[in-house]
Tab-separated table of C-alpha atoms (C1' of nucleotides) in Angstrom:
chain	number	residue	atom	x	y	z
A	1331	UNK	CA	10.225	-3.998	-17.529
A	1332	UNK	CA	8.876	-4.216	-14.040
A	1333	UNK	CA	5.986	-5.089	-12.666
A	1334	UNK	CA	4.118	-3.395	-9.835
A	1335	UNK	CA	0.923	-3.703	-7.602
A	1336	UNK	CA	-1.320	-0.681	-6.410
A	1337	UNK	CA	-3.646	-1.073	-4.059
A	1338	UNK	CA	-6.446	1.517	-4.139
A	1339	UNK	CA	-9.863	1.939	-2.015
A	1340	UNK	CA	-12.441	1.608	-5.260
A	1341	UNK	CA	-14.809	4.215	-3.483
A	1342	UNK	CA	-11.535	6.733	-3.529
A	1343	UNK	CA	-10.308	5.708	-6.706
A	1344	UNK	CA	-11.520	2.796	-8.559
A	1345	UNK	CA	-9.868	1.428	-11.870
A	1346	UNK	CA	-12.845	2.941	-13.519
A	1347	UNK	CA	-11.984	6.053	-12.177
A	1348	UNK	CA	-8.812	6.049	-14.098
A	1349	UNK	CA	-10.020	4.292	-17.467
A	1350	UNK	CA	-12.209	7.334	-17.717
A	1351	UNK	CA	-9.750	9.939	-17.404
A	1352	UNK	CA	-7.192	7.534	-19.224
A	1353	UNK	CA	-4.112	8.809	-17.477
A	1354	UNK	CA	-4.210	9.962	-14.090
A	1355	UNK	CA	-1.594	10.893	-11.243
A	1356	UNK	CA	-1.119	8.064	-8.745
A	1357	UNK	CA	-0.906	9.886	-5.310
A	1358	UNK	CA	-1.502	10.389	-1.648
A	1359	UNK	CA	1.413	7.525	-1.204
A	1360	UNK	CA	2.774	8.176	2.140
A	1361	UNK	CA	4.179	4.790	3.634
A	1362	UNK	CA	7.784	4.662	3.482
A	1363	UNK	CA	8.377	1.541	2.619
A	1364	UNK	CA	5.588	1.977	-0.231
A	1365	UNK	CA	7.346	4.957	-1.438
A	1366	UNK	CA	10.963	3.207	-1.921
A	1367	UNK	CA	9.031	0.851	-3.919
A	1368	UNK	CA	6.783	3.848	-5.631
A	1369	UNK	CA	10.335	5.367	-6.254
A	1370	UNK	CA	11.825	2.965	-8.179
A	1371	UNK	CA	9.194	2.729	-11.554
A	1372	UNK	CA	9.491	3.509	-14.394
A	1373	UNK	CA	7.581	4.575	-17.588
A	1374	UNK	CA	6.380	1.357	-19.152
A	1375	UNK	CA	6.442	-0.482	-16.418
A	1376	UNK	CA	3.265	-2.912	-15.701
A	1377	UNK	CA	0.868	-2.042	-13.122
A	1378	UNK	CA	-1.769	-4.298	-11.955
A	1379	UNK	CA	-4.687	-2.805	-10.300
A	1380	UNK	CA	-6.042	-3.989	-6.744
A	1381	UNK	CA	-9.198	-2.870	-5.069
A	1382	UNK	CA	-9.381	-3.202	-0.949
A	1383	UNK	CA	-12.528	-2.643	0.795
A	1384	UNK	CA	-15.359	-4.991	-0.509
A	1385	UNK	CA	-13.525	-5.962	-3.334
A	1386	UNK	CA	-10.530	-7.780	-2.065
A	1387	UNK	CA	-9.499	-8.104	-6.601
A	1388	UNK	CA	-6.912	-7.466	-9.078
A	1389	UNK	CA	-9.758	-5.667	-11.276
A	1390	UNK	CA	-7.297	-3.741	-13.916
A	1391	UNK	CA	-3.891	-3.386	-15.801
A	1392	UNK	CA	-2.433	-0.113	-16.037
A	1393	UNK	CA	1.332	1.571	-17.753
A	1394	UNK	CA	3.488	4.038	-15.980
A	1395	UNK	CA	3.426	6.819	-18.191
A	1396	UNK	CA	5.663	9.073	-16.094
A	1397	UNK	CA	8.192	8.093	-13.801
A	1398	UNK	CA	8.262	8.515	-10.026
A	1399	UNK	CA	8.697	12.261	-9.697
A	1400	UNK	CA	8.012	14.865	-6.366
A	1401	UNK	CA	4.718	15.359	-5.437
A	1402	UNK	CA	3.761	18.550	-6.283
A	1403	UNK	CA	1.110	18.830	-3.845
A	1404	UNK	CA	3.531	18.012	-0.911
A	1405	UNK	CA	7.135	19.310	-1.177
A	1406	UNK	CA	10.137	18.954	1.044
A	1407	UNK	CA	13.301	16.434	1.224
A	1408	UNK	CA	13.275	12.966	3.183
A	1409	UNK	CA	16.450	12.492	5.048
A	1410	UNK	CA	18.037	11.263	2.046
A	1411	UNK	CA	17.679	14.249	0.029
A	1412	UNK	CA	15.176	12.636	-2.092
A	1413	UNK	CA	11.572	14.180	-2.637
A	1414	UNK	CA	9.563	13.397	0.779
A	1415	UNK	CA	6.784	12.001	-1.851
A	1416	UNK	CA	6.834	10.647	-4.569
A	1417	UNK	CA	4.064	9.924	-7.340
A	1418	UNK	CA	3.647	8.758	-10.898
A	1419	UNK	CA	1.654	8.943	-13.515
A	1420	UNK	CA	-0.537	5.649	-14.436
A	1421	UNK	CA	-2.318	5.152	-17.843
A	1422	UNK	CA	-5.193	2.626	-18.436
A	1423	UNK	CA	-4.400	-0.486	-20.385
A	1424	UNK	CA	-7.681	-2.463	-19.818
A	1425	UNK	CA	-9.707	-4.705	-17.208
A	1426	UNK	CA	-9.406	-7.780	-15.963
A	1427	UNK	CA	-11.520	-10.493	-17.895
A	1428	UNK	CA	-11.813	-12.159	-14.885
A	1429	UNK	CA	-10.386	-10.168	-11.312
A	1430	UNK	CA	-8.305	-12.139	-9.566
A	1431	UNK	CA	-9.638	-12.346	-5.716
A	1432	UNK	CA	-7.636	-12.119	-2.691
A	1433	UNK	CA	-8.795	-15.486	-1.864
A	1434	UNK	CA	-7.961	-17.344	-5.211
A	1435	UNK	CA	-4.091	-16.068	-4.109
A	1436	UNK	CA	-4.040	-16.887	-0.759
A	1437	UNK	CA	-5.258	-20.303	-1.709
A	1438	UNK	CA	-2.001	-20.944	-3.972
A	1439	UNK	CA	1.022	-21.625	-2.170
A	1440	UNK	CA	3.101	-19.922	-4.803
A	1441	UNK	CA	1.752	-16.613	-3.951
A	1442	UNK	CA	2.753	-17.343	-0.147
A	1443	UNK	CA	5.283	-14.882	0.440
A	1444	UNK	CA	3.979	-12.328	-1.607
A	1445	UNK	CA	3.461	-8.932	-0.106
A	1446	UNK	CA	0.031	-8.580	-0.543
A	1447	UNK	CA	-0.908	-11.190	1.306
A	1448	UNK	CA	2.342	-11.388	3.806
A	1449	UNK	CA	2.150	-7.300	4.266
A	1450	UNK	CA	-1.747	-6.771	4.170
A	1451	UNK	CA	-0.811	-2.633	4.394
A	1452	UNK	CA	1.508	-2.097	2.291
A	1453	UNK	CA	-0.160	-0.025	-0.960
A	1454	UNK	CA	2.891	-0.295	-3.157
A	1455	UNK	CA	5.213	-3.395	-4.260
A	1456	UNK	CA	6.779	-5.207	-6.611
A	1457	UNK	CA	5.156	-8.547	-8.338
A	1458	UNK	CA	8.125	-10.962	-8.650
A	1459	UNK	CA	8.956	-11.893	-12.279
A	1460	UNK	CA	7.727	-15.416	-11.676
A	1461	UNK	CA	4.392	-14.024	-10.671
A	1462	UNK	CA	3.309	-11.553	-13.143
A	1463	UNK	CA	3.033	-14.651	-15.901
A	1464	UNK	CA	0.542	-16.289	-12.880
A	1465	UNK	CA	-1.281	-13.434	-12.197
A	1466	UNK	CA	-1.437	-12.034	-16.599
A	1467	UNK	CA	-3.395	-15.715	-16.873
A	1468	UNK	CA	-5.670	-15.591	-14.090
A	1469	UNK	CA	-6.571	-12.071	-15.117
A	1470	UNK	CA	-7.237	-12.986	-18.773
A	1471	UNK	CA	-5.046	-9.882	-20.406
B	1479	DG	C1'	17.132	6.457	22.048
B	1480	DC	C1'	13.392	3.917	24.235
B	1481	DC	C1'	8.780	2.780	24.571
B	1482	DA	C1'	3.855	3.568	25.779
B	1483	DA	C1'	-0.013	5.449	23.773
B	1484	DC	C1'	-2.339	6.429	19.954
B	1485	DG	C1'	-3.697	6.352	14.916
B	1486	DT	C1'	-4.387	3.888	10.500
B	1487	DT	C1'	-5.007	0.222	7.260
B	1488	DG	C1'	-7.330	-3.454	5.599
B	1489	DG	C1'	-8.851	-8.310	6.194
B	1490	DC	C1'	-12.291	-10.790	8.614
C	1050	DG	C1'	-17.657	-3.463	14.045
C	1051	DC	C1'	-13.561	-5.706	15.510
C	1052	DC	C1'	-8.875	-6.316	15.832
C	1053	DA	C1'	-4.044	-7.548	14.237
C	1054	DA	C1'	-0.214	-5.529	12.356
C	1055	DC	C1'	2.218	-1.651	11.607
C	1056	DG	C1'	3.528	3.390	11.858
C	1057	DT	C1'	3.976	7.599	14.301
C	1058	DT	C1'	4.283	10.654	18.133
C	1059	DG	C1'	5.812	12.503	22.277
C	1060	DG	C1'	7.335	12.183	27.114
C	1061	DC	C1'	11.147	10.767	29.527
DNA sequence: GCCAACGTTGGC
DNA sequence: GCCAACGTTGGC
């Protein structure tokens, strides 16, 4: 099982937004290199939760509950054949007990090369195995 | 195919 | 509000 991080804007769509409706689609990816990494989940897979804006947290845990698949909303074919856009479907595991700020990573080397801090746009990426355990503690899941 | 200009994201 | 880091676009 993989583990993922989404990045969201909490005024466009906050965790809360999706604990109410309990599942929701994850969409309006559109970076490339967020999409190969969008592309490759898979239902069950972990997804951690991270607000931008004023937040700067890891605020909530969330499932895959259906596998990348084309964006309805936007069809056509990327120059591999695959669907231009991909999305998934994310269901609502539960909050943080305690978010996990920007700052508290950025302040431990081991999260140094992680892309979150390393790529400060990308939306979409993977949480090396090595981190997830880190980042389930600080969380309090 | 290169690159300048422009647009966007997100941390500060 | 600013700006660094990327992406994208379009003229050549």
């Amino acid at each position: 099982m993989a583990t993922f991080l989404f990045k969201t804007e909490p005024s466009e769509f906050s965790y809360a937004d999706l604990a109410a409706k309990k599942t929701a689609r994850w969409d309006g990816v559109s970076n490339p290199t967020a999409l190969i990494h969008l592309r490759t989940a898979a239902a069950g897979d972990q997804v951690l939760i991270y607000h931008t804006g004023a937040e700067k947290a890891v605020v909530g845990l969330a499932q895959v509950a259906r596998a990348a698949y084309e964006d309805p909303a936007r069809p056509g074919r990327n120059d591999r054949g695959e669907p231009k856009f991909a999305v998934v479907d994310l269901k609502a595991v539960k909050p943080a007990n305690t978010p996990v700020p920007l700052a508290t990573l950025k302040a431990d080397p081991r999260f140094k090369d992680f892309a979150l801090i390393k790529l400060s746009r990308l939306s979409v990426m993977p949480v090396p195995h090595e981190l997830t355990g880190i980042l389930n503690k600080l969380a309090g899941w």
